[in-house]
């Protein structure tokens, strides 16, 4: 989750830096983009550590094939973003690589733990350069439950309930208004 949050923060910073690019000195832009590249590289290293930790779990390679594949794809997107930011480039290509990493991390976060891993076919484990079915539109908090249901609650109106009619001064004003409208006809 912290890697996901870090990646989302980095993407926001990349967008901000790209917007400020024309207003700052080229050396300052280069330094800030280089700092973002280092941050991206750190997130990539942390992602690699997660993969290593999953594999260290007894039978982790067999039990978490799908998750390992998705996180590996996210790490590859992060590696791409690191190289792009090193150029320095904070434009659409960098944003796209960071967004791809975020979407893959979200997909890994939402993987069905009972769904099993990859399987046969041309791309075992679901790998390949396809698209994700989830958009990284919002960061879900660590306690979020994607499968939660919204319950209808019986909430009653508590204000303005004692009187259906308007106060006297409003009624008088509305009467005067409508009388004036009708008299113009």
Short mmCIF file of N, CA and C in Angstrom, two decimals:
data_model
loop_
_atom_site.label_atom_id
_atom_site.label_comp_id
_atom_site.label_asym_id
_atom_site.label_seq_id
_atom_site.Cartn_x
_atom_site.Cartn_y
_atom_site.Cartn_z
N UNK A 1 0.82 -1.20 0.00
CA UNK A 1 0.00 0.00 0.00
C UNK A 1 0.87 1.26 0.00
N UNK A 2 1.95 1.23 0.74
CA UNK A 2 2.81 2.42 0.79
C UNK A 2 3.48 2.67 -0.55
N UNK A 3 3.81 1.59 -1.25
CA UNK A 3 4.40 1.75 -2.58
C UNK A 3 3.37 2.38 -3.52
N UNK A 4 2.14 1.93 -3.45
CA UNK A 4 1.07 2.49 -4.27
C UNK A 4 0.87 3.97 -3.97
N UNK A 5 0.82 4.32 -2.70
CA UNK A 5 0.66 5.72 -2.31
C UNK A 5 1.85 6.54 -2.79
N UNK A 6 3.06 6.00 -2.65
CA UNK A 6 4.25 6.69 -3.11
C UNK A 6 4.23 6.92 -4.61
N UNK A 7 3.77 5.92 -5.35
CA UNK A 7 3.71 6.04 -6.82
C UNK A 7 2.68 7.09 -7.21
N UNK A 8 1.56 7.13 -6.52
CA UNK A 8 0.53 8.13 -6.83
C UNK A 8 1.03 9.54 -6.50
N UNK A 9 1.72 9.67 -5.38
CA UNK A 9 2.30 10.98 -5.03
C UNK A 9 3.33 11.40 -6.06
N UNK A 10 4.16 10.46 -6.49
CA UNK A 10 5.18 10.77 -7.49
C UNK A 10 4.54 11.22 -8.80
N UNK A 11 3.48 10.56 -9.22
CA UNK A 11 2.79 10.96 -10.46
C UNK A 11 2.25 12.37 -10.33
N UNK A 12 1.68 12.70 -9.16
CA UNK A 12 1.19 14.07 -8.95
C UNK A 12 2.33 15.08 -9.02
N UNK A 13 3.46 14.74 -8.43
CA UNK A 13 4.64 15.61 -8.46
C UNK A 13 5.15 15.76 -9.90
N UNK A 14 5.12 14.68 -10.66
CA UNK A 14 5.58 14.73 -12.05
C UNK A 14 4.68 15.66 -12.86
N UNK A 15 3.38 15.54 -12.66
CA UNK A 15 2.45 16.44 -13.36
C UNK A 15 2.72 17.89 -12.99
N UNK A 16 2.91 18.14 -11.70
CA UNK A 16 3.17 19.51 -11.24
C UNK A 16 4.46 20.05 -11.82
N UNK A 17 5.49 19.23 -11.85
CA UNK A 17 6.77 19.67 -12.40
C UNK A 17 6.64 19.97 -13.89
N UNK A 18 5.90 19.14 -14.61
CA UNK A 18 5.70 19.38 -16.04
C UNK A 18 4.96 20.71 -16.26
N UNK A 19 3.98 21.00 -15.43
CA UNK A 19 3.23 22.25 -15.55
C UNK A 19 4.11 23.45 -15.23
N UNK A 20 5.04 23.28 -14.30
CA UNK A 20 5.91 24.38 -13.89
C UNK A 20 7.17 24.49 -14.75
N UNK A 21 7.35 23.59 -15.67
CA UNK A 21 8.58 23.50 -16.47
C UNK A 21 8.96 24.83 -17.11
N UNK A 22 8.01 25.50 -17.72
CA UNK A 22 8.31 26.76 -18.41
C UNK A 22 8.65 27.89 -17.45
N UNK A 23 8.20 27.78 -16.22
CA UNK A 23 8.38 28.87 -15.26
C UNK A 23 9.65 28.73 -14.42
N UNK A 24 10.34 27.60 -14.49
CA UNK A 24 11.54 27.42 -13.67
C UNK A 24 12.78 27.32 -14.56
N UNK A 25 13.91 27.54 -13.96
CA UNK A 25 15.18 27.48 -14.67
C UNK A 25 15.45 26.04 -15.12
N UNK A 26 16.09 25.86 -16.28
CA UNK A 26 16.38 24.51 -16.77
C UNK A 26 17.20 23.66 -15.78
N UNK A 27 18.16 24.28 -15.09
CA UNK A 27 18.95 23.52 -14.11
C UNK A 27 18.09 23.05 -12.95
N UNK A 28 17.18 23.91 -12.52
CA UNK A 28 16.29 23.54 -11.43
C UNK A 28 15.34 22.42 -11.88
N UNK A 29 14.84 22.52 -13.10
CA UNK A 29 13.98 21.46 -13.64
C UNK A 29 14.74 20.14 -13.68
N UNK A 30 15.95 20.17 -14.18
CA UNK A 30 16.77 18.96 -14.29
C UNK A 30 17.00 18.35 -12.90
N UNK A 31 17.31 19.18 -11.91
CA UNK A 31 17.55 18.67 -10.56
C UNK A 31 16.29 18.04 -9.97
N UNK A 32 15.16 18.69 -10.17
CA UNK A 32 13.91 18.15 -9.62
C UNK A 32 13.51 16.86 -10.32
N UNK A 33 13.68 16.81 -11.64
CA UNK A 33 13.37 15.58 -12.39
C UNK A 33 14.31 14.45 -11.96
N UNK A 34 15.58 14.78 -11.72
CA UNK A 34 16.53 13.79 -11.26
C UNK A 34 16.12 13.27 -9.87
N UNK A 35 15.63 14.15 -9.02
CA UNK A 35 15.13 13.73 -7.70
C UNK A 35 13.94 12.80 -7.83
N UNK A 36 13.07 13.10 -8.78
CA UNK A 36 11.91 12.23 -9.02
C UNK A 36 12.37 10.88 -9.56
N UNK A 37 13.40 10.88 -10.38
CA UNK A 37 13.94 9.63 -10.91
C UNK A 37 14.48 8.77 -9.77
N UNK A 38 15.14 9.40 -8.82
CA UNK A 38 15.66 8.65 -7.66
C UNK A 38 14.51 8.11 -6.80
N UNK A 39 13.47 8.90 -6.63
CA UNK A 39 12.30 8.43 -5.89
C UNK A 39 11.67 7.24 -6.59
N UNK A 40 11.55 7.33 -7.93
CA UNK A 40 10.97 6.24 -8.71
C UNK A 40 11.83 4.99 -8.59
N UNK A 41 13.15 5.16 -8.62
CA UNK A 41 14.04 4.02 -8.50
C UNK A 41 13.91 3.37 -7.12
N UNK A 42 13.71 4.19 -6.09
CA UNK A 42 13.50 3.65 -4.74
C UNK A 42 12.20 2.83 -4.68
N UNK A 43 11.14 3.35 -5.30
CA UNK A 43 9.87 2.61 -5.33
C UNK A 43 10.04 1.31 -6.11
N UNK A 44 10.81 1.34 -7.17
CA UNK A 44 11.09 0.13 -7.95
C UNK A 44 11.82 -0.90 -7.08
N UNK A 45 12.82 -0.45 -6.34
CA UNK A 45 13.56 -1.37 -5.46
C UNK A 45 12.66 -1.97 -4.39
N UNK A 46 11.79 -1.15 -3.82
CA UNK A 46 10.87 -1.66 -2.81
C UNK A 46 9.91 -2.69 -3.41
N UNK A 47 9.49 -2.46 -4.65
CA UNK A 47 8.61 -3.41 -5.33
C UNK A 47 9.33 -4.73 -5.57
N UNK A 48 10.60 -4.66 -5.95
CA UNK A 48 11.39 -5.87 -6.14
C UNK A 48 11.52 -6.63 -4.81
N UNK A 49 11.64 -5.90 -3.72
CA UNK A 49 11.71 -6.54 -2.40
C UNK A 49 10.41 -7.25 -2.05
N UNK A 50 9.29 -6.66 -2.44
CA UNK A 50 7.98 -7.29 -2.20
C UNK A 50 7.91 -8.62 -2.96
N UNK A 51 8.35 -8.61 -4.20
CA UNK A 51 8.35 -9.84 -4.99
C UNK A 51 9.23 -10.90 -4.32
N UNK A 52 10.40 -10.48 -3.87
CA UNK A 52 11.31 -11.41 -3.19
C UNK A 52 10.67 -11.95 -1.91
N UNK A 53 9.99 -11.10 -1.15
CA UNK A 53 9.34 -11.54 0.08
C UNK A 53 8.21 -12.52 -0.19
N UNK A 54 7.45 -12.27 -1.26
CA UNK A 54 6.36 -13.20 -1.61
C UNK A 54 6.94 -14.56 -1.97
N UNK A 55 8.01 -14.55 -2.72
CA UNK A 55 8.64 -15.82 -3.12
C UNK A 55 9.25 -16.54 -1.93
N UNK A 56 9.60 -15.81 -0.87
CA UNK A 56 10.19 -16.42 0.32
C UNK A 56 9.14 -17.15 1.16
N UNK A 57 7.88 -16.85 0.94
CA UNK A 57 6.80 -17.54 1.65
C UNK A 57 6.79 -18.99 1.17
N UNK A 58 6.59 -19.95 2.09
CA UNK A 58 6.52 -21.35 1.64
C UNK A 58 5.49 -21.51 0.52
N UNK A 59 5.91 -22.08 -0.59
CA UNK A 59 5.09 -22.27 -1.78
C UNK A 59 4.58 -20.95 -2.36
N UNK A 60 5.26 -19.85 -2.07
CA UNK A 60 4.83 -18.54 -2.56
C UNK A 60 4.82 -18.46 -4.07
N UNK A 61 5.80 -19.10 -4.72
CA UNK A 61 5.84 -19.09 -6.19
C UNK A 61 4.61 -19.76 -6.79
N UNK A 62 4.07 -20.77 -6.11
CA UNK A 62 2.91 -21.48 -6.64
C UNK A 62 1.59 -20.83 -6.20
N UNK A 63 1.55 -20.34 -4.98
CA UNK A 63 0.30 -19.80 -4.44
C UNK A 63 0.00 -18.39 -4.95
N UNK A 64 1.03 -17.65 -5.31
CA UNK A 64 0.85 -16.24 -5.66
C UNK A 64 1.38 -15.92 -7.06
N UNK A 65 1.17 -16.84 -7.99
CA UNK A 65 1.66 -16.65 -9.36
C UNK A 65 1.09 -15.37 -9.97
N UNK A 66 -0.22 -15.20 -9.87
CA UNK A 66 -0.88 -14.04 -10.48
C UNK A 66 -0.36 -12.74 -9.89
N UNK A 67 -0.26 -12.69 -8.56
CA UNK A 67 0.21 -11.48 -7.90
C UNK A 67 1.65 -11.17 -8.26
N UNK A 68 2.49 -12.19 -8.30
CA UNK A 68 3.90 -11.99 -8.65
C UNK A 68 4.01 -11.44 -10.07
N UNK A 69 3.22 -12.00 -10.99
CA UNK A 69 3.25 -11.52 -12.37
C UNK A 69 2.81 -10.07 -12.48
N UNK A 70 1.75 -9.72 -11.78
CA UNK A 70 1.24 -8.34 -11.85
C UNK A 70 2.25 -7.38 -11.23
N UNK A 71 2.80 -7.74 -10.08
CA UNK A 71 3.77 -6.86 -9.42
C UNK A 71 5.04 -6.75 -10.25
N UNK A 72 5.43 -7.84 -10.93
CA UNK A 72 6.60 -7.79 -11.81
C UNK A 72 6.35 -6.82 -12.96
N UNK A 73 5.14 -6.83 -13.52
CA UNK A 73 4.80 -5.88 -14.58
C UNK A 73 4.83 -4.44 -14.06
N UNK A 74 4.35 -4.25 -12.83
CA UNK A 74 4.38 -2.92 -12.23
C UNK A 74 5.83 -2.46 -12.04
N UNK A 75 6.69 -3.37 -11.62
CA UNK A 75 8.10 -3.03 -11.44
C UNK A 75 8.74 -2.65 -12.78
N UNK A 76 8.36 -3.33 -13.85
CA UNK A 76 8.88 -3.00 -15.18
C UNK A 76 8.43 -1.60 -15.60
N UNK A 77 7.17 -1.26 -15.32
CA UNK A 77 6.68 0.09 -15.64
C UNK A 77 7.42 1.14 -14.81
N UNK A 78 7.72 0.81 -13.56
CA UNK A 78 8.47 1.73 -12.71
C UNK A 78 9.89 1.93 -13.24
N UNK A 79 10.48 0.84 -13.71
CA UNK A 79 11.83 0.93 -14.29
C UNK A 79 11.81 1.82 -15.52
N UNK A 80 10.79 1.68 -16.35
CA UNK A 80 10.64 2.55 -17.52
C UNK A 80 10.52 4.02 -17.09
N UNK A 81 9.69 4.27 -16.07
CA UNK A 81 9.49 5.64 -15.58
C UNK A 81 10.79 6.23 -15.05
N UNK A 82 11.60 5.40 -14.38
CA UNK A 82 12.88 5.87 -13.86
C UNK A 82 13.75 6.38 -15.01
N UNK A 83 13.84 5.60 -16.08
CA UNK A 83 14.64 6.01 -17.23
C UNK A 83 14.12 7.26 -17.91
N UNK A 84 12.81 7.38 -18.00
CA UNK A 84 12.19 8.54 -18.63
C UNK A 84 12.48 9.79 -17.81
N UNK A 85 12.34 9.70 -16.50
CA UNK A 85 12.58 10.84 -15.63
C UNK A 85 14.05 11.24 -15.61
N UNK A 86 14.96 10.30 -15.85
CA UNK A 86 16.39 10.60 -15.87
C UNK A 86 16.78 11.45 -17.07
N UNK A 87 16.01 11.47 -18.14
CA UNK A 87 16.40 12.16 -19.39
C UNK A 87 16.68 13.64 -19.23
N UNK A 88 16.02 14.50 -18.64
CA UNK A 88 14.79 14.47 -17.87
C UNK A 88 13.55 14.74 -18.75
N UNK A 89 12.52 13.95 -18.53
CA UNK A 89 11.26 14.13 -19.23
C UNK A 89 10.13 13.87 -18.25
N UNK A 90 9.30 14.88 -18.04
CA UNK A 90 8.16 14.75 -17.11
C UNK A 90 6.83 14.84 -17.86
N UNK A 91 6.89 14.64 -19.17
CA UNK A 91 5.70 14.77 -20.00
C UNK A 91 4.83 13.54 -20.00
N UNK A 92 4.02 13.40 -21.04
CA UNK A 92 3.03 12.32 -21.11
C UNK A 92 3.63 10.92 -21.02
N UNK A 93 4.83 10.72 -21.53
CA UNK A 93 5.44 9.39 -21.48
C UNK A 93 5.73 8.98 -20.04
N UNK A 94 6.25 9.91 -19.24
CA UNK A 94 6.53 9.62 -17.84
C UNK A 94 5.23 9.39 -17.07
N UNK A 95 4.24 10.24 -17.31
CA UNK A 95 2.94 10.10 -16.63
C UNK A 95 2.32 8.76 -16.98
N UNK A 96 2.41 8.36 -18.26
CA UNK A 96 1.83 7.09 -18.69
C UNK A 96 2.50 5.91 -18.00
N UNK A 97 3.82 5.93 -17.89
CA UNK A 97 4.54 4.83 -17.22
C UNK A 97 4.16 4.76 -15.74
N UNK A 98 4.07 5.92 -15.10
CA UNK A 98 3.68 5.94 -13.68
C UNK A 98 2.24 5.47 -13.51
N UNK A 99 1.36 5.89 -14.41
CA UNK A 99 -0.04 5.47 -14.34
C UNK A 99 -0.17 3.97 -14.54
N UNK A 100 0.60 3.41 -15.47
CA UNK A 100 0.58 1.97 -15.68
C UNK A 100 0.99 1.23 -14.41
N UNK A 101 2.04 1.72 -13.76
CA UNK A 101 2.49 1.09 -12.51
C UNK A 101 1.39 1.16 -11.45
N UNK A 102 0.73 2.30 -11.35
CA UNK A 102 -0.35 2.47 -10.36
C UNK A 102 -1.49 1.50 -10.65
N UNK A 103 -1.90 1.42 -11.90
CA UNK A 103 -3.01 0.54 -12.25
C UNK A 103 -2.67 -0.92 -11.97
N UNK A 104 -1.45 -1.30 -12.25
CA UNK A 104 -1.04 -2.68 -11.97
C UNK A 104 -0.97 -2.95 -10.47
N UNK A 105 -0.49 -1.97 -9.70
CA UNK A 105 -0.47 -2.15 -8.24
C UNK A 105 -1.88 -2.26 -7.69
N UNK A 106 -2.79 -1.45 -8.23
CA UNK A 106 -4.19 -1.56 -7.80
C UNK A 106 -4.76 -2.92 -8.14
N UNK A 107 -4.41 -3.42 -9.32
CA UNK A 107 -4.89 -4.74 -9.73
C UNK A 107 -4.32 -5.82 -8.81
N UNK A 108 -3.06 -5.71 -8.44
CA UNK A 108 -2.45 -6.68 -7.53
C UNK A 108 -3.10 -6.61 -6.16
N UNK A 109 -3.42 -5.40 -5.73
CA UNK A 109 -4.06 -5.21 -4.43
C UNK A 109 -5.43 -5.87 -4.39
N UNK A 110 -6.12 -5.87 -5.54
CA UNK A 110 -7.48 -6.38 -5.60
C UNK A 110 -7.55 -7.82 -6.09
N UNK A 111 -6.43 -8.47 -6.24
CA UNK A 111 -6.44 -9.85 -6.72
C UNK A 111 -7.26 -10.71 -5.79
N UNK A 112 -7.95 -11.67 -6.37
CA UNK A 112 -8.76 -12.60 -5.60
C UNK A 112 -7.85 -13.64 -4.96
N UNK A 113 -7.74 -13.65 -3.62
CA UNK A 113 -6.84 -14.60 -2.98
C UNK A 113 -7.26 -16.05 -3.18
N UNK A 114 -8.51 -16.30 -3.53
CA UNK A 114 -8.97 -17.66 -3.74
C UNK A 114 -8.98 -18.05 -5.21
N UNK A 115 -8.57 -17.13 -6.07
CA UNK A 115 -8.66 -17.36 -7.50
C UNK A 115 -7.54 -18.20 -8.08
N UNK A 116 -6.52 -18.46 -7.33
CA UNK A 116 -5.41 -19.25 -7.84
C UNK A 116 -4.53 -18.42 -8.73
N UNK A 117 -3.50 -19.05 -9.24
CA UNK A 117 -2.53 -18.34 -10.05
C UNK A 117 -2.82 -18.49 -11.51
N UNK A 118 -1.78 -18.30 -12.29
CA UNK A 118 -1.83 -18.25 -13.74
C UNK A 118 -2.50 -19.44 -14.38
N UNK A 119 -1.78 -20.17 -15.16
CA UNK A 119 -2.37 -21.29 -15.86
C UNK A 119 -1.71 -21.43 -17.20
N UNK A 120 -2.26 -22.27 -18.02
CA UNK A 120 -1.67 -22.55 -19.32
C UNK A 120 -1.91 -21.42 -20.28
N UNK A 121 -1.93 -21.76 -21.52
CA UNK A 121 -2.17 -20.77 -22.54
C UNK A 121 -0.87 -20.15 -23.02
N UNK A 122 -1.00 -19.22 -23.93
CA UNK A 122 0.17 -18.59 -24.52
C UNK A 122 0.91 -17.70 -23.54
N UNK A 123 0.19 -17.13 -22.57
CA UNK A 123 0.82 -16.26 -21.58
C UNK A 123 0.46 -16.75 -20.19
N UNK A 124 1.18 -17.74 -19.66
CA UNK A 124 0.86 -18.24 -18.33
C UNK A 124 0.90 -17.13 -17.29
N UNK A 125 -0.04 -17.18 -16.39
CA UNK A 125 -0.08 -16.18 -15.33
C UNK A 125 -0.74 -14.89 -15.77
N UNK A 126 -1.20 -14.83 -16.98
CA UNK A 126 -1.89 -13.63 -17.43
C UNK A 126 -0.93 -12.53 -17.82
N UNK A 127 0.35 -12.83 -17.97
CA UNK A 127 1.34 -11.81 -18.32
C UNK A 127 1.11 -11.30 -19.72
N UNK A 128 1.89 -10.37 -20.10
CA UNK A 128 1.76 -9.80 -21.44
C UNK A 128 1.44 -8.34 -21.35
N UNK A 129 1.45 -7.69 -22.44
CA UNK A 129 1.29 -6.24 -22.44
C UNK A 129 -0.13 -5.77 -22.56
N UNK A 130 -1.07 -6.47 -22.03
CA UNK A 130 -2.47 -6.09 -22.13
C UNK A 130 -2.80 -4.89 -21.28
N UNK A 131 -4.08 -4.60 -21.21
CA UNK A 131 -4.53 -3.47 -20.41
C UNK A 131 -5.16 -3.99 -19.13
N UNK A 132 -5.29 -3.10 -18.17
CA UNK A 132 -5.93 -3.48 -16.92
C UNK A 132 -7.41 -3.15 -17.02
N UNK A 133 -8.20 -3.77 -16.16
CA UNK A 133 -9.63 -3.49 -16.17
C UNK A 133 -10.02 -2.52 -15.07
N UNK A 134 -9.04 -1.99 -14.36
CA UNK A 134 -9.30 -1.05 -13.30
C UNK A 134 -8.57 0.25 -13.59
N UNK A 135 -9.22 1.38 -13.41
CA UNK A 135 -8.57 2.66 -13.60
C UNK A 135 -8.08 3.18 -12.27
N UNK A 136 -6.94 3.84 -12.31
CA UNK A 136 -6.38 4.39 -11.08
C UNK A 136 -6.95 5.78 -10.86
N UNK A 137 -8.24 5.86 -10.67
CA UNK A 137 -8.89 7.14 -10.52
C UNK A 137 -8.85 7.66 -9.10
N UNK A 138 -8.86 6.76 -8.15
CA UNK A 138 -8.88 7.19 -6.76
C UNK A 138 -8.11 6.20 -5.93
N UNK A 139 -7.47 6.73 -4.91
CA UNK A 139 -6.73 5.87 -4.00
C UNK A 139 -7.70 5.34 -2.96
N UNK A 140 -7.82 4.04 -2.90
CA UNK A 140 -8.67 3.43 -1.89
C UNK A 140 -7.86 3.30 -0.62
N UNK A 141 -8.44 3.63 0.50
CA UNK A 141 -7.72 3.52 1.76
C UNK A 141 -7.42 2.09 2.12
N UNK A 142 -6.46 1.89 3.02
CA UNK A 142 -6.06 0.53 3.38
C UNK A 142 -7.20 -0.30 3.95
N UNK A 143 -8.20 0.35 4.53
CA UNK A 143 -9.30 -0.40 5.13
C UNK A 143 -10.47 -0.59 4.20
N UNK A 144 -10.33 -0.18 2.95
CA UNK A 144 -11.44 -0.27 2.01
C UNK A 144 -11.74 -1.72 1.68
N UNK A 145 -13.00 -2.00 1.49
CA UNK A 145 -13.42 -3.32 1.09
C UNK A 145 -14.15 -3.18 -0.23
N UNK A 146 -13.53 -3.65 -1.27
CA UNK A 146 -14.10 -3.50 -2.61
C UNK A 146 -15.44 -4.19 -2.73
N UNK A 147 -15.66 -5.25 -1.98
CA UNK A 147 -16.89 -6.02 -2.08
C UNK A 147 -17.95 -5.59 -1.08
N UNK A 148 -17.72 -4.49 -0.39
CA UNK A 148 -18.68 -4.01 0.59
C UNK A 148 -19.96 -3.57 -0.12
N UNK A 149 -21.05 -3.68 0.59
CA UNK A 149 -22.33 -3.25 0.01
C UNK A 149 -22.82 -2.03 0.78
N UNK A 150 -23.54 -1.19 0.07
CA UNK A 150 -24.11 0.00 0.68
C UNK A 150 -25.50 -0.36 1.16
N UNK A 151 -25.76 -0.09 2.42
CA UNK A 151 -27.06 -0.42 2.99
C UNK A 151 -27.93 0.82 3.05
N UNK A 152 -29.19 0.64 2.75
CA UNK A 152 -30.16 1.72 2.86
C UNK A 152 -30.47 1.92 4.34
N UNK A 153 -30.31 3.15 4.80
CA UNK A 153 -30.60 3.43 6.20
C UNK A 153 -31.87 4.26 6.30
N UNK A 154 -32.62 4.01 7.32
CA UNK A 154 -33.87 4.73 7.53
C UNK A 154 -33.62 6.07 8.20
N UNK A 155 -33.19 7.06 7.45
CA UNK A 155 -32.92 8.39 8.00
C UNK A 155 -34.11 9.27 7.70
N UNK A 156 -34.64 9.88 8.75
CA UNK A 156 -35.80 10.75 8.59
C UNK A 156 -35.38 12.20 8.56
N UNK A 157 -36.21 13.02 7.96
CA UNK A 157 -35.97 14.45 7.93
C UNK A 157 -36.19 14.99 9.34
N UNK A 158 -35.26 15.78 9.83
CA UNK A 158 -35.37 16.28 11.20
C UNK A 158 -35.58 17.80 11.25
N UNK A 159 -35.26 18.52 10.19
CA UNK A 159 -35.46 19.96 10.22
C UNK A 159 -36.59 20.33 9.28
N UNK A 160 -37.29 21.38 9.61
CA UNK A 160 -38.38 21.85 8.78
C UNK A 160 -39.56 20.91 8.74
N UNK A 161 -39.72 20.12 9.77
CA UNK A 161 -40.75 19.10 9.77
C UNK A 161 -42.03 19.54 10.48
N UNK A 162 -41.93 20.52 11.35
CA UNK A 162 -43.08 20.89 12.16
C UNK A 162 -44.10 21.73 11.40
N UNK A 163 -43.68 22.36 10.29
CA UNK A 163 -44.58 23.27 9.62
C UNK A 163 -44.40 23.12 8.12
N UNK A 164 -45.47 22.78 7.43
CA UNK A 164 -45.39 22.65 5.99
C UNK A 164 -45.50 24.00 5.31
N UNK A 165 -46.13 24.97 5.95
CA UNK A 165 -46.35 26.28 5.36
C UNK A 165 -45.13 27.17 5.57
N UNK A 166 -45.01 28.16 4.72
CA UNK A 166 -43.92 29.13 4.85
C UNK A 166 -44.24 30.12 5.96
N UNK A 167 -43.23 30.77 6.53
CA UNK A 167 -43.49 31.83 7.53
C UNK A 167 -44.32 32.94 6.90
N UNK A 168 -45.01 33.67 7.74
CA UNK A 168 -45.96 34.69 7.29
C UNK A 168 -45.30 35.73 6.38
N UNK A 169 -44.10 36.20 6.74
CA UNK A 169 -43.46 37.24 5.92
C UNK A 169 -43.11 36.73 4.52
N UNK A 170 -42.79 35.43 4.39
CA UNK A 170 -42.54 34.87 3.07
C UNK A 170 -43.83 34.72 2.28
N UNK A 171 -44.89 34.29 2.97
CA UNK A 171 -46.17 34.14 2.28
C UNK A 171 -46.65 35.48 1.75
N UNK A 172 -46.51 36.53 2.58
CA UNK A 172 -46.94 37.87 2.16
C UNK A 172 -46.11 38.33 0.96
N UNK A 173 -44.83 38.10 0.99
CA UNK A 173 -43.96 38.51 -0.11
C UNK A 173 -44.28 37.75 -1.39
N UNK A 174 -44.49 36.45 -1.28
CA UNK A 174 -44.83 35.65 -2.45
C UNK A 174 -46.18 36.06 -3.02
N UNK A 175 -47.16 36.33 -2.14
CA UNK A 175 -48.47 36.79 -2.60
C UNK A 175 -48.34 38.09 -3.38
N UNK A 176 -47.54 39.03 -2.85
CA UNK A 176 -47.36 40.32 -3.53
C UNK A 176 -46.69 40.11 -4.88
N UNK A 177 -45.70 39.21 -4.93
CA UNK A 177 -44.99 38.94 -6.18
C UNK A 177 -45.94 38.37 -7.24
N UNK A 178 -46.68 37.35 -6.87
CA UNK A 178 -47.58 36.72 -7.83
C UNK A 178 -48.73 37.65 -8.24
N UNK A 179 -49.22 38.48 -7.30
CA UNK A 179 -50.25 39.46 -7.66
C UNK A 179 -49.71 40.44 -8.68
N UNK A 180 -48.44 40.87 -8.52
CA UNK A 180 -47.84 41.80 -9.45
C UNK A 180 -47.67 41.17 -10.83
N UNK A 181 -47.29 39.89 -10.85
CA UNK A 181 -47.12 39.16 -12.13
C UNK A 181 -48.47 39.05 -12.82
N UNK A 182 -49.49 38.70 -12.09
CA UNK A 182 -50.81 38.53 -12.69
C UNK A 182 -51.40 39.85 -13.16
N UNK A 183 -51.13 40.94 -12.44
CA UNK A 183 -51.70 42.24 -12.83
C UNK A 183 -51.07 42.75 -14.12
N UNK A 184 -49.86 42.31 -14.49
CA UNK A 184 -49.20 42.74 -15.72
C UNK A 184 -49.84 42.09 -16.93
N UNK A 185 -50.48 40.97 -16.75
CA UNK A 185 -51.13 40.27 -17.86
C UNK A 185 -52.31 41.02 -18.25
#
